[in-house]
CSV table of C-alpha atoms in Angstrom, one decimal:
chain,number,residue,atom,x,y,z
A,30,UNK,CA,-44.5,105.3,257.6
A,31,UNK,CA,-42.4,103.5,254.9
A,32,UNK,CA,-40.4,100.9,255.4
A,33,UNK,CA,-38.0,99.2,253.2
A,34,UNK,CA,-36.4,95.2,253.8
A,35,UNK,CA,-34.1,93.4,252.2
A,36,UNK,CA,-32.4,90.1,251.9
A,37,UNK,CA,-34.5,87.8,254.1
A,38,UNK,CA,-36.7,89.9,255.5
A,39,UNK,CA,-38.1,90.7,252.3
A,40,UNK,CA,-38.8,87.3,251.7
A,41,UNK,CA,-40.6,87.5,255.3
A,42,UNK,CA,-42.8,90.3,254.8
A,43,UNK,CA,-43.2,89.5,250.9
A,44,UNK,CA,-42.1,93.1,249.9
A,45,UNK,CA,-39.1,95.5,249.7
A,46,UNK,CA,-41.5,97.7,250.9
A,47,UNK,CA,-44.1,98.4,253.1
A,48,UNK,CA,-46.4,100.8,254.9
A,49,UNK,CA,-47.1,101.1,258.4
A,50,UNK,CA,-50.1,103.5,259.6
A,51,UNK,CA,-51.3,102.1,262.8
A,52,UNK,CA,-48.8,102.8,265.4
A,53,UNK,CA,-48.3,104.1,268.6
A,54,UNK,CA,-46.4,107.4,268.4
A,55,UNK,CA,-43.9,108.2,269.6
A,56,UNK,CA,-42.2,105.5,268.1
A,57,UNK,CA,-38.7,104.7,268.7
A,58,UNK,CA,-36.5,102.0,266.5
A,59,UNK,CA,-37.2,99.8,269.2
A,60,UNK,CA,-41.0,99.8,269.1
A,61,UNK,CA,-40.8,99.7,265.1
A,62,UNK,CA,-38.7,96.0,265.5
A,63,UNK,CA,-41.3,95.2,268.2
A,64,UNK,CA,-44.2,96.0,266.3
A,65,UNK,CA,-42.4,94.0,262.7
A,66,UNK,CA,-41.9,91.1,265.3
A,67,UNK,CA,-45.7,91.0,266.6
A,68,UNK,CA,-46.7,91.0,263.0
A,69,UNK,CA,-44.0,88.6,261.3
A,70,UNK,CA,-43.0,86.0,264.3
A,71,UNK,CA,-39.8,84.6,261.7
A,72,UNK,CA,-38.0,88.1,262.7
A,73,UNK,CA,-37.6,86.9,266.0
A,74,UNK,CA,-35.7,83.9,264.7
A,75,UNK,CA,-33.0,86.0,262.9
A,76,UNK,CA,-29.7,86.3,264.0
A,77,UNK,CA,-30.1,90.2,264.3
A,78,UNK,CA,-32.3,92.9,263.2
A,79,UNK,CA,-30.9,96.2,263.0
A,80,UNK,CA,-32.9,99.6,261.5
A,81,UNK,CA,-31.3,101.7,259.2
A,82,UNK,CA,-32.6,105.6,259.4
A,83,UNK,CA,-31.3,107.7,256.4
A,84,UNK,CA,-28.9,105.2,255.1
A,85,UNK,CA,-27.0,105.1,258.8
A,86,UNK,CA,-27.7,102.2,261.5
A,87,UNK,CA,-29.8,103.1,264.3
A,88,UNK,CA,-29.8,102.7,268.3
A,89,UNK,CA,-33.4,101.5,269.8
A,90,UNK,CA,-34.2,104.8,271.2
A,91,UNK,CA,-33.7,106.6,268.0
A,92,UNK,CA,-37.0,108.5,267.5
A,93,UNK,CA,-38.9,107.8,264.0
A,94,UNK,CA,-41.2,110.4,262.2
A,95,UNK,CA,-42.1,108.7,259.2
A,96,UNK,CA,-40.3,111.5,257.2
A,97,UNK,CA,-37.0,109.6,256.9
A,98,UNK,CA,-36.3,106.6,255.1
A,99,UNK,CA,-36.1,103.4,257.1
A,100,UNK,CA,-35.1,99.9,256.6
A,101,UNK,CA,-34.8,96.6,258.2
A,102,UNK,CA,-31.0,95.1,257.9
A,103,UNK,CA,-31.6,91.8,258.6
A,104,UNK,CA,-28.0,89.8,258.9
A,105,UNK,CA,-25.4,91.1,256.5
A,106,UNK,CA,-23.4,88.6,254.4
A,107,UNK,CA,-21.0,90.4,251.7
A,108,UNK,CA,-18.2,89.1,250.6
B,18,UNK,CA,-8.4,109.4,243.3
B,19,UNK,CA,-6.9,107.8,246.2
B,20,UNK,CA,-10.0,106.0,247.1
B,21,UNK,CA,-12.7,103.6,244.7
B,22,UNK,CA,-15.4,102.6,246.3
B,23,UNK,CA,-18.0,100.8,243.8
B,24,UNK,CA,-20.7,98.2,243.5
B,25,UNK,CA,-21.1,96.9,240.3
B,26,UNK,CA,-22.7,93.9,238.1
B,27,UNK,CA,-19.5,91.9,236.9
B,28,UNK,CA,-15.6,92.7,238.7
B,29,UNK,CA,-13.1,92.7,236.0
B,30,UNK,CA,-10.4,92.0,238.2
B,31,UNK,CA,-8.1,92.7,235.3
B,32,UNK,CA,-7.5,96.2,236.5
B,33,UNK,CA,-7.2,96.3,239.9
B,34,UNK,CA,-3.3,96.4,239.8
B,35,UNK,CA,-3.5,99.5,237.2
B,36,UNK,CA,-5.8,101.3,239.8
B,37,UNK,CA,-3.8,100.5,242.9
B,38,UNK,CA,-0.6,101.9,241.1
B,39,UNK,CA,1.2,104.4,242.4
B,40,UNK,CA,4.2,105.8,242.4
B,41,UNK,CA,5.1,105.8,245.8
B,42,UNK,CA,3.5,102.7,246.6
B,43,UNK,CA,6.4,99.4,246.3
B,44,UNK,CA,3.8,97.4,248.4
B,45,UNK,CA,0.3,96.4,246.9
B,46,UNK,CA,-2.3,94.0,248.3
B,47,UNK,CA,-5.6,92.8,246.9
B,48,UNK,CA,-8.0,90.4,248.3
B,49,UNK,CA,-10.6,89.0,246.0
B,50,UNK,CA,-13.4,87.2,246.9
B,51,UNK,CA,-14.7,84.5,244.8
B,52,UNK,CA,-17.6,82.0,244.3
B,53,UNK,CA,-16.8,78.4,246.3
B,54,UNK,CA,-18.6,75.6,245.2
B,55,UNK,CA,-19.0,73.6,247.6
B,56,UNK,CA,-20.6,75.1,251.6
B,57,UNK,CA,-20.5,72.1,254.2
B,58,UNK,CA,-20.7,69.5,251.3
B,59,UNK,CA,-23.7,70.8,249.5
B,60,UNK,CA,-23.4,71.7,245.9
B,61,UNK,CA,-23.9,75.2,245.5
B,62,UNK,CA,-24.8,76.4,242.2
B,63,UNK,CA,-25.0,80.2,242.3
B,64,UNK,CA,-24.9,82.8,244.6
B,65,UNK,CA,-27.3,85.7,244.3
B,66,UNK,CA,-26.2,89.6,246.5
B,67,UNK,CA,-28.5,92.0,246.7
B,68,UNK,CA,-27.7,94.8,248.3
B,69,UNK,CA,-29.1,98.7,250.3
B,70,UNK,CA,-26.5,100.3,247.2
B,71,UNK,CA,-27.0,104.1,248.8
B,72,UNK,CA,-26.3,102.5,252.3
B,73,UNK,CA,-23.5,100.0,251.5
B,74,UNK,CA,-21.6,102.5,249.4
B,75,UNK,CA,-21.8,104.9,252.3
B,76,UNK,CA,-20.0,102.4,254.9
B,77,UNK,CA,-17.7,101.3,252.1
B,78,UNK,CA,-16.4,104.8,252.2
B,79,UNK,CA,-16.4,104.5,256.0
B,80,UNK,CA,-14.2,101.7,256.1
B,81,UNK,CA,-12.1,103.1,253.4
B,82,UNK,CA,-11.8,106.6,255.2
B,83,UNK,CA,-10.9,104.6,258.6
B,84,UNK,CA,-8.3,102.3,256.8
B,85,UNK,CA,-6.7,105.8,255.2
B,86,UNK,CA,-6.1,107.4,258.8
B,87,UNK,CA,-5.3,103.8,260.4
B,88,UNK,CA,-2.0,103.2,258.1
B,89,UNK,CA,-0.3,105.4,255.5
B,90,UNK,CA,-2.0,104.5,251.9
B,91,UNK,CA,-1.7,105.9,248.8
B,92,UNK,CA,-4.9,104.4,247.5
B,93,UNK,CA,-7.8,102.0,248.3
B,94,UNK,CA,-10.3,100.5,246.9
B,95,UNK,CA,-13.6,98.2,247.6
B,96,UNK,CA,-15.9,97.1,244.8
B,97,UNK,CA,-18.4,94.8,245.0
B,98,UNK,CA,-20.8,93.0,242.8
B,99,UNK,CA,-24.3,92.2,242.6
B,100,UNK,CA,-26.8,89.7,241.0
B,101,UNK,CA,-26.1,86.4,240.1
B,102,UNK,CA,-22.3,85.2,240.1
B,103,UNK,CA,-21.6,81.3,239.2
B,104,UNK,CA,-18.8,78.8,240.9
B,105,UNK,CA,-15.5,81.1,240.4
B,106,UNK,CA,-16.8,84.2,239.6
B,107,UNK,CA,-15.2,87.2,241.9
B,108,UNK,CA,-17.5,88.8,244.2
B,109,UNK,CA,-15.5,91.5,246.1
B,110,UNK,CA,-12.1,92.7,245.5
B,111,UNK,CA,-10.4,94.9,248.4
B,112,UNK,CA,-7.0,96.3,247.9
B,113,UNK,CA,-5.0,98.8,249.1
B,114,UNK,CA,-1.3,100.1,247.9
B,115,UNK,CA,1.5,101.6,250.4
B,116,UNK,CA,5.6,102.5,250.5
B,117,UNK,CA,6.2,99.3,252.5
B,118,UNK,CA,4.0,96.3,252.5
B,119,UNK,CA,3.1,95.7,256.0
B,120,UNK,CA,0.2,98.5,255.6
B,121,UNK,CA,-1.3,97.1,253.0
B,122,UNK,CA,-1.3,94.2,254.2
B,123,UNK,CA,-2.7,95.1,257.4
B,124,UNK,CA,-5.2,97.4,256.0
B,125,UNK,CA,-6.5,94.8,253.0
B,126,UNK,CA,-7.0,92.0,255.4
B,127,UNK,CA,-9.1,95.7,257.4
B,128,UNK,CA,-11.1,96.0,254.8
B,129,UNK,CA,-12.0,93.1,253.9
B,130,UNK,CA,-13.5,92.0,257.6
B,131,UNK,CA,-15.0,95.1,258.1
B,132,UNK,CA,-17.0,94.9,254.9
B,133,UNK,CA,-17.7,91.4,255.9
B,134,UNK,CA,-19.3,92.8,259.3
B,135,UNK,CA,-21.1,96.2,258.2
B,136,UNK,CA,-22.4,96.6,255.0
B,137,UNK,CA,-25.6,96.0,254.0
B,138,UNK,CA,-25.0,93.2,251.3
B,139,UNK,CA,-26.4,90.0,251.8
B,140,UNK,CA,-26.1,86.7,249.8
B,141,UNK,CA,-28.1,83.9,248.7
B,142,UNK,CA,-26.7,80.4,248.2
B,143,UNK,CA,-28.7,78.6,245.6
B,144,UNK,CA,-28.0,74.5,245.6
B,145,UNK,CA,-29.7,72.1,243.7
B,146,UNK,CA,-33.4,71.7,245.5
B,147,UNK,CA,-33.1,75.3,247.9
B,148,UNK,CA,-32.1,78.6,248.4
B,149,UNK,CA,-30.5,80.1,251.8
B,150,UNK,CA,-29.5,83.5,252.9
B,151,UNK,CA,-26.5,83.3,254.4
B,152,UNK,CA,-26.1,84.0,258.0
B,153,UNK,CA,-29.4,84.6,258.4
B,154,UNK,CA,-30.3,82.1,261.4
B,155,UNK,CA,-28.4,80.5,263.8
């Protein structure tokens, strides 16, 4: 599954986008920021990590295919 | 078009008052957001948004759609930049127009916070010897 960062978690992971192939299924939002925390520890520091599935923020138990498009929101700061 | 919702390279602030025109509005209000130069005494010399464009313009026109039903508007706006933007460059200019100013008022200062909390926009302050995103850690 793709996944796409931005702001400071694409400085994390090195990447606006990644791919994850060895995961557990089913996999919820919840186990995909689990899984990005086990592999990049500096996610846990963040203030927040939310998961955006088809351009709309996502609950934890908000199953994931891999058919949608996903990204990590770390903090926002417009304005 | 009652509503503008944009994100853009360079805000010509110039003609926000021609777009917020209306004729039944006597009341307009427009924030603008600008770059500071100075965060907790550091220098800063640019700040640097990126931003999720097909996600942040789709809760732009949330917070647009919930400021149209919360007071009685005749048009809105939100437009924000991205890139690079030097010490007094604007950044984000909200505005909304109304018969009597209190809703615009209320619904500017709405829009404004509510951008602030939701979409996906982030910003980099560059000083002198380091970069930080903003908000990012505690």
């Amino acid at each position: 599954m793709n996944v796409l960062f931005f702001g400071i978690t694409k400085d994390i992971v090195g990447g606006s986008e990644i791919s994850i192939s060895d995961v557990a299924k089913p996999l919820n939002v919840a186990g995909l920021k689990k899984r990005l925390i086990d592999s990049y520890p500096e996610f846990s520091k963040l203030n927040s990590l939310a998961v955006a599935v088809n351009n709309e923020y996502a609950d934890d138990n908000v199953i994931l295919t891999g058919n949608e498009e996903i990204a990590i929101i770390p903090p926002v700061s417009g304005g | 078009m009652k509503k503008v919702i944009e994100i853009v390279n360079v805000i010509d602030t110039t003609k926000v008052y021609a777009e917020l025109s209306d004729p039944n509005s006597g009341g307009i209000c427009v924030f603008i957001g600008a770059v500071r130069e100075f965060t907790n005494n550091e220098e800063v010399t640019a700040l640097e948004f990126e931003t999720y464009k097909t996600m942040a313009l789709k809760e732009m026109e949330k917070i647009a759609d919930s400021a149209l039903k919360k007071w009685s508007l005749n048009k809105v706006i939100m437009r924000h930049a991205v890139g690079e933007k030097g010490v007094e460059e604007p950044v984000v200019v909200v505005g909304a127009s109304s018969a009597h100013r209190d809703a615009c008022f209320e619904a500017c200062r709405f829009l404004i916070d509510t951008l602030k909390e939701t979409v996906p926009i982030w910003k980099k302050e560059k000083f002198k010897n380091k970069t930080v995103w903003v908000s990012a850690h505690p």
